[in-house]
Structure formats: C-alpha cells, structure tokens
Amino acid sequence: MPPAAGGGLAGSELRPRKGRCGSQAARAAGRDVTTAAATARSPKRPAPPSSRRFEAAGRWALLALVTLTSFATRFHRLDQPPHICWDETHFGKMGSYYINRTFFFDVHPPLGKMLIGLAGYLSGYDGTFLFQKPGDNYEHHSYMGMRGFCAFLGAMLVPLAYLIVLELSRSLPAALLTAAFLTFDTGCLTLSQYILLDPILMFFIMAAMLSMVKYNSCANRPFSAPWWFWLSLTGINLAGALGVKFVGLFIILQVGWNTLSDLWHLFGDLSLSMATLGKHLTARILCLILLPLALYTATYAVHFMVLNRSGPGDGFFSSAFQARLSGNNLHNASIPEHLAYGSVITVKNLRMAVGYLHSHRHFYPEGVGARQQQVTTYLHKDYNNLWIIKKHNSNSDPLDPSLPVEFVRHGDIIRLEHKETSRNLHSHYHEAPLTRKHYQVTGYGINGSGDSNDFWRIEVINRKFGNRVKVLRSRIRLVHLVTGCVLGSSGKVLPKWGWEQLEVTCTPYLKETLSSIWNVEDHINPKLPNISLDVLRPSFPEIMLESHMVMIRGNNGLKPKDNEFTSKPWHWPINFQGLRFSGVNDTDFRVYLLGNPVVWWLNLLSLALYILSASIFAVAVQRGVRLPAEVKGLSQVLLRGGGQLLLGWMMHYFPFFLMGRVLYFHHYFPAMLFSSMLTGLLWDTLLRLSAWSLASYPLARCVHTLGILSLLLGTAYSFYLFHPLAYGMVGPLAQDPRSPMAGLRWLESWDF
C-alpha cells in the first residue's frame, strides 16, 4: 500500500542505540525498522545531493518562519498597556531592588528576578519606579527592556517546542502543528508579554527538554563532542529552571527518570565493560548533578553579594543574617556575646514574619482571659520590645558594680521584666485570645514584683546543661515553670484592640516548632565587654540554608489576597476560568489571561486519544502482533516520543494536587507546553495512519495534507477571534450583548 507523503516519518529515525544493543538480533531489528521507515519516507531511488540540500534548506526556512511568527506575535503592542499589570508589581519591584542593591524577601529562588533586574539595568532603567500597585502608569520610566526580555524568552518557546517535536518524531508537519498551537495560544502570548517569572521558567524547562532529547539522539556516539555538549547543556538548563522557581524540580525529575532508564539499559548491554559503564555514570553525575548544583549555588552567591543593603526583607530572616546587611542596626554593631542577668534584650521569634516579643500598657479587653497587660509580637523595632532578664528568686540589681557578673545558662529559671512598664512576662490557665487550648500570656505585677506564674525555664536547643546563652546564635525555648507550657506565637492577627499585632500564647503541646523558638537579638549590659557581630556572622552555607527554609515556609504559607481569583488544578486543563491581568470595567484597558479554547480543548481531547491509541499499540507490541513496517515506525513514534511528552505533562501537572499553598491558573502553563507538543505529534501520527489505511496514493496524500491544513487554519482563525484577550480590550464587558466579545464568552466562568 503506498505510504503517505509529506514531512519525515519518525519511527524510522528512532533506531536502536549502538551503545545499548550488543546482540546481532537487536541490531538487525533496528536495521529492519530503519529500512522500513526509510522506505515509507522516500521512493526507491535515493534522493540526489541537490534534493537533500533543498530539503535541508526547506527545514531551516520553516524554522525561521516559525521563529519570526512567534516573535511577531509576542512583540506586537508590547508597550501596551503602559501601566503595571498583575504581578509586574512584584517582579518589577524586585528587579528594582537588584539595581538598588536592596535586600528583599521572595518565595522563589533569585535567578529570574536577577535576570529581570539585569535586563532593566542594561536597557536604561534606573530602579526608581516604585511598582506600588497594578494600574500605576510607568510614565517616563524605562520598562520596555524588562518586558522585552521576558517577551524574547517567551517567543523562544515556540522554536524550542518545534525542535523537540521534530527530534522526537522526525516529522515536519508534527513540529509545525506544535508551533502553531503555541504561537496562536492567547494564554502563552499573554504570559510572555509582561514582567513575570513564567516565561523565564518555561524557557529553561523547554531548553532542558530539547537538550535531553538531543543527547538521547547522540547515544550511538557516546563521549563525542555533541554528546558532551548536549549533556552539559541539559545540566545548565536544569540549574536555570530550579533557579527561577522551585517547580523547576519537575523537569529535574523527568530528566532524572530518563537518565536512570538510560543507565539501566546500558547496564543490560553485556557488550559494555564495567569501565565504560563507570564512565557513563560519572559523566551523568558530573553534568546532571554537580554542574547544576554548582551553578545553582553560584546564583545565590551573586544574589547575596549584590543585595548587601538593608531592606524590606530583613524581618523575615534571623538576627545573625540581618547583621550582614549594610544599614541594619545590627550591621557592624558591637554587643556582649553571652547573656547575663541584668541585661536589656530583645527576643525575636524564629518563625518567619512573626517578629519580636512585645508588650504595651494596653490591657486585654473584658471577657478575653484575665484583664491584664497585653503581650504580642511586633515586626518592627520599638522600645516596647525591650525586656530585662532577672533571676526568678532575687530582687537585687544585677548591674550593681559590687556584684559579680552572672551569666544565663541553659536550664536556668528566669524572670523577664518589661522595661517600659515594669511588668513581668506571665502565663496562667486562662485560655489564649484566639487559639483554643493554648494559655494566655500577659504582663503582670508591679515594679517587677509578681508571683510564681512569672517564672520561666530557659532552654538552649541542642546544647548541654550549663552552657551559656549566646546572643544571635543560641536558639532558645521559654518553658513556663507552673503550667509546663512553652512560649510561642500562633501567627494569628489580633483584632483592633490588640493593634493588629500577632498573638502570643503558651502552648501545652511541647512539640518543637519554629513558632516556639526564639533568639536574643539586641543586648545591652555595661558590665560586659562588647564583641563585633562580625564574629557571629553566619557562613555562606548557613545563609543559603536559612534562605531556603524561609522560602519554603513562605511558599507553603501563601494565602490568597482579598478579591483575588484563585483556582483548583482540575480547572486548568479545561480552561475553566482565566485570570484578570488588567482592567475591571468598560473604560479600562483590559487584558485577560485565558488559553485559546480551541487549542486547550483539542489538547484535552488529544490526551484521551493518546492514552487510548498508545495502549492499543503497546498491547499489540507486547503480544507480538506483526505490524506493517510503516505502522511499526509510527507506533514507535507514538510510544517513545509521545511517552516522553505525556510524562512531561504529568510531571508538571499532578504534583499541584498535593500542594497546600494557594494556586493560580498560570501554574498550569509548563504542563500545557507538553500537552501541546503531544497534540502536534499525535495528530500527525493519526493522520498518517489514516492515510496509510486508504488504498489510493493521491487520496492518502490529500487526507494527511488536508488534515494538517485544517488544524493549522482552525488554530489561526481561533486566534483571530480571541486575540483581544491578550492584546487588550476596551468597551463593554462580554456580559453586555453590545460587546464584540459577547459571542465568544463560551463559558459563564470566563470573566472578560
């Protein structure tokens, strides 16, 4: 039966790797598949050199066309709107912080923000725009460099996807379909045109995927220059993906799975010596583990070196961390190293964004525990954060020059007297204001005189009994002597009567958590010699570890803002609800993040079709069914190439179901890239199978060609209909029958 024409056929090119297949039977099988697919692709006579050169020129011309179309759509109206859109307020501001070298806190690793800041700096942006809220006009500030950088990487997604599918399928029509799906997707277009991390993350994910399939294709030439190049480039791109967002871990898992599978097959090749296997293992450890780790660590070294000035992120980090920041009150400070009785101190909670132990002259209101002085935590420096540390059983003044210095040690029973009000830190069996089954913490007594409920045992975490308490470095717990509870902060915001500061409680549950661990920050004691805090400054590994702990806690603790649209993972593949980037009414310039529904619903259908068709082929192969040469080649494309893409989609989608943090629609777009590539590969393969099943050669050619053209034209036309979502809309909302978008609101949940 005559084969379908057009593009190259893939199964043919997926020949067995020489390094893996030691047996003659395997090599013979590989030759059979290659020969059969080559026969399916070409006439009996080999093509002349001029024809091959023409075909190669055509491939490059098509890649150039795809790339130019992608750049044209991404850079069209890039300056619109000339105001902050959605999360530009965060990432543009962080780019400014890098230019100003001001320290800040974010839940994502630093590489993406550093690149945005660098793009702004190189394009003439001076870092003075405040990026306060969405809708603020950029005015005279240069913002196009940062948008242009993100648009450039967003435009590169299309040629990268084109090359990945071409490598997996050896089919130009499949690659062209994929490029069209991504070029004409309004969602990918919108995400690429603004100062966001998403296009940077997706660029590194796709570049890592392309590098991986390229080094897979070099498996019959191990340790050659191209093999080393693509293997090393895979590691570099893995470091880039993880350096932008922690979800870059998903592409690392995919490459890791591919690597383990590769090594397992090599291990089964008895023609390879153990020395050769060792070289393969060493190469992958060097390029896919050590190289990415070195680059990832280097980004943090640059991050900490550039951001050396105190800024809005200080309060999220430990006192020792803050001591390294220029402009912070702890920077270049000299204070006593060890805590002694009579010292005036501030006590900081180690939980992120909780702050300092604080009290003030206001009492708890009637009906909220005992009507005694409030004790809270407060994020900012304040005189009401100062406490005097005293012995529990003595009222003598420890600062009396005639008395010797007595250091505070692990296990001591102490009393903390609030310096401004002279009331002691106190707890009792009354319930806390907001947290049930926790005890209330108050300020109690007159001029330091109280009762036994003012006594606390100080414990240094991971230290032996008798050790001194160090400023900044010692992690301490305060255990209430009478009730046995532990001083901590719930992190809950008190009502207006508590000045919207955070609740402090004494928890009877003794499980060690960061909310119940503190450290001493400020320390004043005239009887003790001062030391420079440079001695206590943490090392780079300690800084990096703390930074990761703070980021992970911040990520897990993300909550939606007021009036913010969040979504659930099951919403995403069906394009259930978009995300408003700009504008809320008919007078605003409105941009709405929503995937092209034709592309997205075709992707959803294709996932189901792929699972069905791949299952049929897998069963047929497993049962030893003899397939015609061309069908066998197509089945290999579907199972091997399509399997890689399905795994990519699953890796970048299903983990979100396990996350407890707030989720948004844009989190699905890395998975959407893989589903679009799978759709392009699947439909080209299905159309070829349909053409092969027909008897007439001209009819076969028409079926495949018309099918590809229909998909291309349908995708382009749907983009024509929905492009205002990305490029901006003005006028009546889609709910209004007069709106030009009224007929395109196919789902009630679409709010444009």
Coordinates of C-alpha atoms in Angstrom, one line a residue, residues 617-626:
F617 CA -0.2 -0.2 20.2
A618 CA 1.5 -1.2 23.5
V619 CA -0.7 -4.3 23.8
A620 CA -0.1 -5.2 20.1
V621 CA 3.6 -4.9 20.5
Q622 CA 3.6 -6.9 23.8
R623 CA 1.5 -9.6 22.2
G624 CA 3.9 -9.9 19.3
V625 CA 1.5 -8.8 16.6
R626 CA 3.3 -8.4 13.3

